[in-house]
XYZ file of N, CA and C in Angstrom:
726
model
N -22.436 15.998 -6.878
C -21.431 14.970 -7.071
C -21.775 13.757 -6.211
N -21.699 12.699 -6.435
C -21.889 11.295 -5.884
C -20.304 10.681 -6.021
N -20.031 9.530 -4.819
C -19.368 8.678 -4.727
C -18.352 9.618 -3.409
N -16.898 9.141 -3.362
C -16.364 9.518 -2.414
C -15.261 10.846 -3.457
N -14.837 11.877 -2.205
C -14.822 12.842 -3.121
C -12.965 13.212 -2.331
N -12.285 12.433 -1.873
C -11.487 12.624 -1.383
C -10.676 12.845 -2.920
N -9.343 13.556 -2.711
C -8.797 13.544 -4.217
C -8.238 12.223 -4.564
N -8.452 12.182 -6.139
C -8.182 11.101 -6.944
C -8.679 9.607 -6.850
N -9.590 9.770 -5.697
C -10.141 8.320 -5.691
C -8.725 7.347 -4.783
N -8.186 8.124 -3.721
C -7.128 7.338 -3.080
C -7.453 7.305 -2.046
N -6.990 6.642 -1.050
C -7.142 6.555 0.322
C -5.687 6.722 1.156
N -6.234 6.973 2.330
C -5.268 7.491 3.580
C -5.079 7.294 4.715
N -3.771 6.814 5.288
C -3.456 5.856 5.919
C -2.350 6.389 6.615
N -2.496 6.198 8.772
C -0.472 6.577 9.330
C -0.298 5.373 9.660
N 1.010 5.438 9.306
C 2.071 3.829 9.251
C 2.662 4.015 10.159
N 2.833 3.549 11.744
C 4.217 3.427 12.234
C 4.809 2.332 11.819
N 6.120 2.605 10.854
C 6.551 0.976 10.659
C 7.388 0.455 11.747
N 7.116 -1.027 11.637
C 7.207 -1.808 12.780
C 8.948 -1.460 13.091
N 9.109 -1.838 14.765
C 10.668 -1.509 15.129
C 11.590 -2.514 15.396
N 10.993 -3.737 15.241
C 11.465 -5.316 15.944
C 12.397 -5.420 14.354
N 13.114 -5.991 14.550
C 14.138 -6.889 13.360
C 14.028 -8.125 12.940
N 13.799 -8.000 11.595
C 13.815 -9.481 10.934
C 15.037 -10.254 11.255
N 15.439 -11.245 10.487
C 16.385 -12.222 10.475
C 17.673 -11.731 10.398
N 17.778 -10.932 9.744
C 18.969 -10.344 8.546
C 19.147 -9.329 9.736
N 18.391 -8.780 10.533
C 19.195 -7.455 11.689
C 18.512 -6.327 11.183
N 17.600 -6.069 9.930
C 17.126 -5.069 9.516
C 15.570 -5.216 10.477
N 15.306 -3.574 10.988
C 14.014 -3.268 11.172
C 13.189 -3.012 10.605
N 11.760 -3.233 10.305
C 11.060 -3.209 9.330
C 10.076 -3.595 9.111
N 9.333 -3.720 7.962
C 8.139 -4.314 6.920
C 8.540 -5.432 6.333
N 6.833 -5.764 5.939
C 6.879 -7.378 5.110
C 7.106 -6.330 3.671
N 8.516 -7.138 2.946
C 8.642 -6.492 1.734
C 7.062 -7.576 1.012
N 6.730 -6.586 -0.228
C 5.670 -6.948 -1.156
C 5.507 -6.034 -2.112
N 4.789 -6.687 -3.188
C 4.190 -5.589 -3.600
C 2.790 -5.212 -4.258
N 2.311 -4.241 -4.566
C 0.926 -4.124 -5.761
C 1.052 -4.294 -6.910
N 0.002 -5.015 -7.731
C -0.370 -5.520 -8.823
C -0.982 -4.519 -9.578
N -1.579 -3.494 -9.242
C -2.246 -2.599 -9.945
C -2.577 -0.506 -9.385
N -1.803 -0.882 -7.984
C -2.369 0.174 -7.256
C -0.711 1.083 -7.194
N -0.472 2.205 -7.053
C 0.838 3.051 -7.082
C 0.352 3.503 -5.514
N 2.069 3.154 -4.371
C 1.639 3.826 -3.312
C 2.474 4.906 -3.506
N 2.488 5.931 -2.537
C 3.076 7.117 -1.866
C 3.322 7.208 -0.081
N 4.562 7.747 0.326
C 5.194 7.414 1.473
C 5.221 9.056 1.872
N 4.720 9.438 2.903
C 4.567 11.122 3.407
C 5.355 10.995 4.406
N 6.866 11.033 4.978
C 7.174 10.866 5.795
C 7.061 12.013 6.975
N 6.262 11.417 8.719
C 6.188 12.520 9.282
C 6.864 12.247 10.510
N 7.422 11.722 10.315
C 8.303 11.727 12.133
C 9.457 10.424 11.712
N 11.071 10.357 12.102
C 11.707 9.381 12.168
C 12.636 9.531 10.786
N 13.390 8.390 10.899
C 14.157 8.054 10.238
C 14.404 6.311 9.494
N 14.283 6.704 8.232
C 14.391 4.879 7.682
C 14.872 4.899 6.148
N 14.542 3.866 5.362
C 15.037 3.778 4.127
C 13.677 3.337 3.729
N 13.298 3.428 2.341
C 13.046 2.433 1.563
C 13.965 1.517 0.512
N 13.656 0.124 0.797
C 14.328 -0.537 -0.029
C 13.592 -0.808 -1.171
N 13.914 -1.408 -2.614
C 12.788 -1.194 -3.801
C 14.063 -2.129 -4.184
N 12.688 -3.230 -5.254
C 13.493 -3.892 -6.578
C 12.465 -3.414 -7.911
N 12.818 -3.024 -9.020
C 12.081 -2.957 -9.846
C 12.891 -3.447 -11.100
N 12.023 -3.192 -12.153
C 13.024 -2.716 -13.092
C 14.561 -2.768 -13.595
N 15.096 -1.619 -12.771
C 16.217 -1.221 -12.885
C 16.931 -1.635 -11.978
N 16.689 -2.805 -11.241
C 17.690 -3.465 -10.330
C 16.856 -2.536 -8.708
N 17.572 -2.991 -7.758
C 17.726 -2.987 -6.290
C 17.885 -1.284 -6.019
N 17.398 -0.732 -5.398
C 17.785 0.539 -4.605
C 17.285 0.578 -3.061
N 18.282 1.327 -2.817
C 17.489 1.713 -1.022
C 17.146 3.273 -1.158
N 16.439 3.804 -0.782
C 16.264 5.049 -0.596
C 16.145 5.729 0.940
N 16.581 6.389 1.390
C 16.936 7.468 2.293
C 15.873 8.107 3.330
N 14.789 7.383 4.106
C 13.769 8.460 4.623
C 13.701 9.345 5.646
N 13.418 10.605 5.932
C 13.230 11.273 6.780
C 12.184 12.568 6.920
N 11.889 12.848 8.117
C 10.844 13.698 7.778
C 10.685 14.745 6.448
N 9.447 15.239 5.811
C 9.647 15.745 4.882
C 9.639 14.907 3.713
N 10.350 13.786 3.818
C 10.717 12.739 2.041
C 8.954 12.336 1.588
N 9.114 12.569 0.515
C 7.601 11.653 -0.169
C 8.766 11.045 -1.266
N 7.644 9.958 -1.704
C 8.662 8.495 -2.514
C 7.296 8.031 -2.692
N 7.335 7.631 -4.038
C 5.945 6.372 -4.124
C 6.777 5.821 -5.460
N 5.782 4.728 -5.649
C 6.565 3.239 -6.373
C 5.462 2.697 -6.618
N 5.680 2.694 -8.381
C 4.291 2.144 -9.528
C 4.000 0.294 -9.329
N 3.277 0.295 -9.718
C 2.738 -1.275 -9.524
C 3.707 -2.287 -10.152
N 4.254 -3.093 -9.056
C 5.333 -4.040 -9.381
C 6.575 -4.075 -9.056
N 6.527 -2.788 -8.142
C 7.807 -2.330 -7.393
C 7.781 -3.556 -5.849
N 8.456 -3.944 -5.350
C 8.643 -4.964 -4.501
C 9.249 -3.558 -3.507
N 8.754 -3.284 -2.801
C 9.313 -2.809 -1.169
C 8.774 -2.936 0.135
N 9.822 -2.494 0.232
C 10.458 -2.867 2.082
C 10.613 -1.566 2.876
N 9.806 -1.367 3.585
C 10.078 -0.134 4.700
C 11.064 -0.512 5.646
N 12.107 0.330 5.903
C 13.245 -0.094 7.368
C 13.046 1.288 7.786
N 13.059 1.057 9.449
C 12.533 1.669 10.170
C 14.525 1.815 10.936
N 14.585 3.045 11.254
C 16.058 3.002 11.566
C 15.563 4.346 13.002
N 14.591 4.482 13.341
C 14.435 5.511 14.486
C 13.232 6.010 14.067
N 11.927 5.503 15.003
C 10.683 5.986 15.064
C 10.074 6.489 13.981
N 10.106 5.798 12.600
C 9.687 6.309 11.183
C 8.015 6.039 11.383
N 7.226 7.282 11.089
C 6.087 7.010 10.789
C 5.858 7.922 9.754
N 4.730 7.273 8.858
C 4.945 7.812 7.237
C 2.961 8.175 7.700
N 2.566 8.753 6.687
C 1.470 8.830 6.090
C 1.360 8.026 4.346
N 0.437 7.174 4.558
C 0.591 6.676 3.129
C -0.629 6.852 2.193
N -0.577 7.364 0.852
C -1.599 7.600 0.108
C -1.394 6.277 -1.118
N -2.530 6.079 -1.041
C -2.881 4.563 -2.178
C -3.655 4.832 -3.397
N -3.104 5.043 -4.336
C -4.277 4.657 -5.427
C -5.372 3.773 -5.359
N -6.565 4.415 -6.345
C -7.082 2.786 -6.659
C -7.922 2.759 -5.045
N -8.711 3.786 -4.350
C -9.359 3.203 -2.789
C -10.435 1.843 -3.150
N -9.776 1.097 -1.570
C -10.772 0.111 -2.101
C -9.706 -1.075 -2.362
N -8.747 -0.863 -3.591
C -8.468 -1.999 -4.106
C -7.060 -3.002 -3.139
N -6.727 -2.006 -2.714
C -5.626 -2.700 -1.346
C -6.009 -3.770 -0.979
N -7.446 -3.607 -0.347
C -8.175 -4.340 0.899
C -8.839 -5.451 0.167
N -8.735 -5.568 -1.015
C -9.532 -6.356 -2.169
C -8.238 -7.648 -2.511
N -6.887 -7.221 -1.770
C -6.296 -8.517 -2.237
C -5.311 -7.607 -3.174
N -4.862 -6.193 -3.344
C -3.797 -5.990 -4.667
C -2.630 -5.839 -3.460
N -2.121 -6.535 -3.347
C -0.905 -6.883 -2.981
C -0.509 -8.341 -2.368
N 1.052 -8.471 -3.133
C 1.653 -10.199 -2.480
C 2.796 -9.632 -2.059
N 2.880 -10.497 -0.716
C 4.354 -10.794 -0.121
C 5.335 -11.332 -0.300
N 6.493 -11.353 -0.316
C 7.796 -11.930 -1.158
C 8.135 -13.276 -0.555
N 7.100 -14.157 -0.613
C 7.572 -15.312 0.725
C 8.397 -16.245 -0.894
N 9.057 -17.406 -0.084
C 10.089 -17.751 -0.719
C 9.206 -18.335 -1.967
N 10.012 -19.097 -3.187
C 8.624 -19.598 -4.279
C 8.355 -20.435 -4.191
N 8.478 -21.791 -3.635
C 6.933 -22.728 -2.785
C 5.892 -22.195 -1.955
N 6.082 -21.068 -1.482
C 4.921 -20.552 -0.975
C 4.262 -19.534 -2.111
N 4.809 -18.726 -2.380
C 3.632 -17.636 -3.704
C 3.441 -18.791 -4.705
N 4.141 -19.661 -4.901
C 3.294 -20.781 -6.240
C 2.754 -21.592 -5.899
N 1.908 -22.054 -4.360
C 1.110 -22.391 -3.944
C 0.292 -21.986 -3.300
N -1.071 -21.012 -3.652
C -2.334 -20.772 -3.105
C -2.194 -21.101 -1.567
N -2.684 -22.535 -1.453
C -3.162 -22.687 0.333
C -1.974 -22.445 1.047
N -0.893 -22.671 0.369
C 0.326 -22.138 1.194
C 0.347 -20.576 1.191
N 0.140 -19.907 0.505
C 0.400 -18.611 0.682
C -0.785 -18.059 1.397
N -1.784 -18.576 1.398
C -2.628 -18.475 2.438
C -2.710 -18.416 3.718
N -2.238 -19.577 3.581
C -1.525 -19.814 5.481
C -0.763 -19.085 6.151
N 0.531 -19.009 5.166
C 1.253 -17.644 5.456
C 1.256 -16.228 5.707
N 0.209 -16.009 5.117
C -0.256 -14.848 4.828
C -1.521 -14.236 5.975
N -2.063 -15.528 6.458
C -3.153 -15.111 7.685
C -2.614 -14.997 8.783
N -3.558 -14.181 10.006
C -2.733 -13.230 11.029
C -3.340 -14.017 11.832
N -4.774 -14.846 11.580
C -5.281 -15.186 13.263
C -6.277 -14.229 13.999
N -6.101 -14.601 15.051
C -7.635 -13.901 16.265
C -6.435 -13.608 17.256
N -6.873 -12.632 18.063
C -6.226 -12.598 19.319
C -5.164 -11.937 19.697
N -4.879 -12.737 20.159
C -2.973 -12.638 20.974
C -2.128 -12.840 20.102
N -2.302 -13.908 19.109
C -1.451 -14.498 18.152
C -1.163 -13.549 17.394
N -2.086 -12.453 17.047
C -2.048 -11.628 15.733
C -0.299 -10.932 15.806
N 0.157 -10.467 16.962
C 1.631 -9.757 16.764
C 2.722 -10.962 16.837
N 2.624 -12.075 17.000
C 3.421 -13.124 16.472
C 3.119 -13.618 15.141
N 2.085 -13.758 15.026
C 1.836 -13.860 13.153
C 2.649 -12.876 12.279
N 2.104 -11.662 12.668
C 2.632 -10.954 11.951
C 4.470 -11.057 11.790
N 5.427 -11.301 13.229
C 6.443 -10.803 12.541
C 6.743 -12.162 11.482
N 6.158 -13.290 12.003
C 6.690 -14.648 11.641
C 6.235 -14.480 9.715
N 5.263 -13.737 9.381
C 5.000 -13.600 7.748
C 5.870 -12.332 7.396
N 6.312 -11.304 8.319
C 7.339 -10.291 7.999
C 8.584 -11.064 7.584
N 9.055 -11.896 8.349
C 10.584 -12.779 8.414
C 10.081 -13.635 7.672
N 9.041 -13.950 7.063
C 8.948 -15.163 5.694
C 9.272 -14.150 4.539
N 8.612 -13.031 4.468
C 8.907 -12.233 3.174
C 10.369 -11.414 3.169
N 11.223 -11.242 4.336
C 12.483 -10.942 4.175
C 13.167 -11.939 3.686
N 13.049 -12.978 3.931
C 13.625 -14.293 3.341
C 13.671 -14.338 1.615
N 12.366 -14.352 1.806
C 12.175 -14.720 -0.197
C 12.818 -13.309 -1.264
N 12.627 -12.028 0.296
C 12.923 -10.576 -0.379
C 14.672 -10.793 -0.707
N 15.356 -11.238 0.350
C 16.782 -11.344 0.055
C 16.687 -12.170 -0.830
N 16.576 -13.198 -1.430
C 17.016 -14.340 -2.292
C 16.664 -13.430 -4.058
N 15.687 -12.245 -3.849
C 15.384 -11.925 -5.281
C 16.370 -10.553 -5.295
N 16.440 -9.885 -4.244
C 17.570 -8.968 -4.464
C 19.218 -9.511 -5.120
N 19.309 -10.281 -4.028
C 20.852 -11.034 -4.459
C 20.772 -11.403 -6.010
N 19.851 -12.242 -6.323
C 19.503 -12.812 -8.135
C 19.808 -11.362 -8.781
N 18.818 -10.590 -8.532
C 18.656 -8.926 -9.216
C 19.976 -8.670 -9.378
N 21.211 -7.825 -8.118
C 22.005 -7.374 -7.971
C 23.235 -8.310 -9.058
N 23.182 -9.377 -8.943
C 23.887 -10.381 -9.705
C 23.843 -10.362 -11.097
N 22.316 -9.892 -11.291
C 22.592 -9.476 -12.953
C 20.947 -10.467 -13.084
N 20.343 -11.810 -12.412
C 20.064 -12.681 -13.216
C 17.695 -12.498 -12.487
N 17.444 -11.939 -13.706
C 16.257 -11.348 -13.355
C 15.217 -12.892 -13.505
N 15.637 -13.988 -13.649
C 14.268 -15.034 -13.678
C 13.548 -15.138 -12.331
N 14.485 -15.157 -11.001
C 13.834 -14.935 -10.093
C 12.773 -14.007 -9.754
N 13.020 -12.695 -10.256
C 11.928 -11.602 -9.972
C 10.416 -11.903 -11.326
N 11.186 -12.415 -12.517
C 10.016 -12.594 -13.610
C 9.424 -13.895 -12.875
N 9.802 -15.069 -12.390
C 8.733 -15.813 -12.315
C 7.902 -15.717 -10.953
N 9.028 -14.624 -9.565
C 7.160 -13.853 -8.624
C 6.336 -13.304 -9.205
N 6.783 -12.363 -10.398
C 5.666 -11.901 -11.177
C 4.798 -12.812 -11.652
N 5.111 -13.462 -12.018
C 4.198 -14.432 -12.757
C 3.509 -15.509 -11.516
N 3.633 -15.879 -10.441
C 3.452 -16.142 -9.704
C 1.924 -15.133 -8.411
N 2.727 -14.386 -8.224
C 1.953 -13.309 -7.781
C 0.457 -13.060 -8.884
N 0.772 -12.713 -10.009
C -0.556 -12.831 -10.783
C -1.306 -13.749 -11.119
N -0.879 -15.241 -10.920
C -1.400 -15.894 -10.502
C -2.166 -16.310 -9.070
N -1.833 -15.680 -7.999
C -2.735 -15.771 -6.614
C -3.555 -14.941 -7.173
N -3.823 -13.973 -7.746
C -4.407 -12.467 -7.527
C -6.046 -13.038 -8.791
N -5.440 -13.627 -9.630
C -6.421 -13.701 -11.010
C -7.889 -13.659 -10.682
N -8.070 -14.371 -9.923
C -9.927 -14.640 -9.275
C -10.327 -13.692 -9.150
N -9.779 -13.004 -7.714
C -10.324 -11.843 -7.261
C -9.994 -10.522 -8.358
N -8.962 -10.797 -8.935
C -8.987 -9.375 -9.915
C -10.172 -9.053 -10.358
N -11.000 -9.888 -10.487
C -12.035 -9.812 -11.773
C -13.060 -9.028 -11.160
N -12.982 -8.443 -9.759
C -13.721 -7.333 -8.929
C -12.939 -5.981 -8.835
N -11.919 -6.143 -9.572
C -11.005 -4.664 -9.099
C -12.006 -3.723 -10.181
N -11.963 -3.891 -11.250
C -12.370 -3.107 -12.508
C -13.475 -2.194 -11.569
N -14.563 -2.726 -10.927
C -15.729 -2.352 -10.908
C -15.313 -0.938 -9.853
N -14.214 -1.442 -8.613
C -13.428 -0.503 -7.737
C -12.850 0.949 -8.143
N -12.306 0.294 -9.564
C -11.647 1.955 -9.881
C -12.576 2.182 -11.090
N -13.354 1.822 -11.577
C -15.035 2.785 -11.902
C -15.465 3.150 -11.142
N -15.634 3.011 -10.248
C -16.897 4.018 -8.775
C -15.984 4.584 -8.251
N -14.068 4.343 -8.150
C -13.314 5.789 -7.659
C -12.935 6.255 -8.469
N -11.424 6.298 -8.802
C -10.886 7.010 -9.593
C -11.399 7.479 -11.065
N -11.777 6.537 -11.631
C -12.043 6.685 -12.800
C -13.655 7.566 -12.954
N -14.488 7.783 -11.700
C -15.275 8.171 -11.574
C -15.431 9.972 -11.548
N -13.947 10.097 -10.384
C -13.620 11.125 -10.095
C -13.130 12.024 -11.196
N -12.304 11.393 -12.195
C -11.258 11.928 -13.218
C -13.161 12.231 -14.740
N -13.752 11.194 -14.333
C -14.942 11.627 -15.262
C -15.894 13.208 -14.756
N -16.078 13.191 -13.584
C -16.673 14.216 -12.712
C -15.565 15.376 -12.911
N -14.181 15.411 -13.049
C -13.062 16.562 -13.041
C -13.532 17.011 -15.115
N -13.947 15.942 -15.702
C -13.993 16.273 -17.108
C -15.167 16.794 -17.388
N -16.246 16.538 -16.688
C -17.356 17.061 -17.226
C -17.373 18.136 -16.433
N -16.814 18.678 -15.176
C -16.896 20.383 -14.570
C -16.098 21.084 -15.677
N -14.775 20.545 -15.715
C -14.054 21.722 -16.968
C -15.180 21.546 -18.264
N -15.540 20.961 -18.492
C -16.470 21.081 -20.073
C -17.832 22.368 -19.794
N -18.379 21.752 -18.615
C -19.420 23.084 -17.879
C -18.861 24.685 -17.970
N -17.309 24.331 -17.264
C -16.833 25.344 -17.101
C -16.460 26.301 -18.217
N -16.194 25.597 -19.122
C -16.260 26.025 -20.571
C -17.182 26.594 -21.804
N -18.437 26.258 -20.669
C -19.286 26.768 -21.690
C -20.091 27.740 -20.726
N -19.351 28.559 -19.619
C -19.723 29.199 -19.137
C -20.869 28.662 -17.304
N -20.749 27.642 -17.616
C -22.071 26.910 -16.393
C -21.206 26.657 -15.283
N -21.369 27.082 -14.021
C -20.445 26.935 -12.910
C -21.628 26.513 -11.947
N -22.909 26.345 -12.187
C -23.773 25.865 -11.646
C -23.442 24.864 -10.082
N -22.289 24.100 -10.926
C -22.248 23.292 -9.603
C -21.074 23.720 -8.977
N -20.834 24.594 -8.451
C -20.301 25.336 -7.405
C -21.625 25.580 -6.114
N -22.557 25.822 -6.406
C -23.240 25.721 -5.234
C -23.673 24.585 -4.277
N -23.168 23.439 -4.936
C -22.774 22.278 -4.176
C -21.399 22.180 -3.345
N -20.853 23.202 -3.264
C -19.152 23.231 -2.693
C -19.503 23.031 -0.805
N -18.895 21.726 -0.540
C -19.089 21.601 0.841
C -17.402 21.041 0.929
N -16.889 21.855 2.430
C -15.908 21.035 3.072
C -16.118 20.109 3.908
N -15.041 19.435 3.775
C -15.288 17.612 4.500
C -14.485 17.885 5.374
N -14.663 16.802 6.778
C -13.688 16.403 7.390
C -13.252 15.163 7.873
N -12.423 14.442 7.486
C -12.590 12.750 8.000
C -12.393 12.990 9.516
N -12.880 12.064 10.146
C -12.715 11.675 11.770
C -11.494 11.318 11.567
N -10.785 11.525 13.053
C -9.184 10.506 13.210
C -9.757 9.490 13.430
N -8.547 8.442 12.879
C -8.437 7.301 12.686
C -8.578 6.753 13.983
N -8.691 5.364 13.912
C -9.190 4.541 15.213
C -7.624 4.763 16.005
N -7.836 4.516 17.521
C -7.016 4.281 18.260
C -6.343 3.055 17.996
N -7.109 2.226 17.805
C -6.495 0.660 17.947
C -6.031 0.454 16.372
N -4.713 0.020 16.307
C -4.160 0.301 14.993
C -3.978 -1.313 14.702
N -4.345 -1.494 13.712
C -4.329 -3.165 12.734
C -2.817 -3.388 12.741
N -2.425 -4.802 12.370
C -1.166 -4.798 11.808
C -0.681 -5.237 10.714
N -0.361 -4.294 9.951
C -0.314 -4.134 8.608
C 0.666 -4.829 8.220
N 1.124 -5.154 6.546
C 2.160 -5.243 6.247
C 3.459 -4.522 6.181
N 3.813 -3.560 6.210
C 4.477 -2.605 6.485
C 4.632 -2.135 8.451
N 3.406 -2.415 8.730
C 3.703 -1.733 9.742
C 2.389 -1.911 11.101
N 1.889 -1.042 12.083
C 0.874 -0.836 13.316
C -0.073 0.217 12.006
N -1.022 -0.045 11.412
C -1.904 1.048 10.732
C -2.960 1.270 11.300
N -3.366 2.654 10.934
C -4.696 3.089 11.442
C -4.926 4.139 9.749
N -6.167 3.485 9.011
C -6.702 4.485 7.893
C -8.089 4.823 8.165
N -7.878 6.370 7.838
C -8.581 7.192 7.618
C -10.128 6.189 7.058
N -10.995 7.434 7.481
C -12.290 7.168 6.872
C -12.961 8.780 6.083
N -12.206 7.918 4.516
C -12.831 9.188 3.612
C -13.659 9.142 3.243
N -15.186 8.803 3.551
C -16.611 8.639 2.980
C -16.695 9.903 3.269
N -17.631 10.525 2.591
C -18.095 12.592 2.352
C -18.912 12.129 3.778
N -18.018 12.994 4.613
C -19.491 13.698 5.792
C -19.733 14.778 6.035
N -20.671 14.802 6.442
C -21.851 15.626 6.711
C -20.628 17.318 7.010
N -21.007 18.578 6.237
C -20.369 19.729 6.653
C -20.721 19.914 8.040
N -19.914 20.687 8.926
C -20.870 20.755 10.168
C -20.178 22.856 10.593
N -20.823 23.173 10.055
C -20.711 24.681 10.318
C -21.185 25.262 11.596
């Protein structure tokens, strides 16, 4: 087997989400969301909500150790952190996160302007990086309340034209995602079809390739994410070590 062999072609990631409070008094994440990738929320220590707009209007959901929750591409959420919530998060799609599939809910002069959402959106060198960050967290609670309230109210143009907005920042770089989920997922789900077809005609041959992996822990020094302080995993196949 070639490529990365973690399941489904996803990647893996611990979130402490952040504990400081936006504007509004809520603790938390930059609400946003993915364009193409479905996350999942493993909750392992703490207590919080997820908040979500989709679809079907506004929900908060309930977290605590034990909860898993994930939310398909186009779901707008918000992690609140209500007592030391740290999640494990699994991503579809590895690779395509870090490629640009996700926008932040900043108000709409900023997502319908490129260099503005740019600006907004960069963290900086340094010292600055944990003031950047909350100052683009409290830009996307901002734009996040103004599309909930529209939602809850009944009146969905606000959420259709971030969509339309959002896929507009994203269009350029999309045109590299395709190649991302051919060499993962779609790679993996081809490699799961051609063992059952082997397997079917009796050939188990490649079972004598069966090696267990182990990723290294994640770095000490944790990035700062949108959601949260992250540190992800490194699922490249290494070496068995018996």
């Amino acid at each position: 087997m070639t490529g990365p062999s973690f399941p489904g072609g996803t990647s893996l990631s611990h979130l402490d989400i952040y504990h400081d409070a936006a504007p509004d008094g809520i603790c938390g994440g930059s609400p946003h969301i993915h364009l193409v990738s479905t996350e999942a929320y493993l909750v392992v220590e703490g207590r919080g909500a997820l908040q979500t707009i989709d679809g079907e209007g506004f929900r908060e959901t309930d977290l605590e150790a034990g909860s898993v929750v994930w939310f398909t591409p186009g779901t707008i959420h918000r992690a609140v952190n209500r007592g030391g919530l740290k999640v494990l998060v699994l991503m579809s799609n590895v690779g395509l996160p870090e490629a640009g599939d996700a926008v932040m809910t900043f108000p709409p002069h900023i997502v319908g302007d490129p260099a503005a959402y740019a600006e907004a959106e960069a963290l900086g060198e340094g010292e600055e990086r944990a003031a950047r960050a909350a100052r683009r967290r409290d830009l996307a609670v901002t734009g996040f309340q103004a599309l909930r309230d529209a939602v809850v109210a009944g009146d969905r143009a606000p959420l259709d034209d971030f969509y339309a907005s959002a896929g507009a920042l994203v269009r350029d770089r999309a045109a590299a995602w395709s190649e991302l989920v051919r060499a993962g997922a779609l790679a993996q789900a081809q490699t799961s079809l051609t063992l059952t077809e082997a397997a079917a005609r009796g050939d188990v041959a490649h079972l004598r390739d069966a090696r267990a992996r182990v990723a290294p822990a994640p770095p000490g020094e944790r990035a700062f994410g949108m959601c949260g302080r992250i540190r992800a995993y490194d699922l490249t196949d290494q070496e068995n070590t018996r």
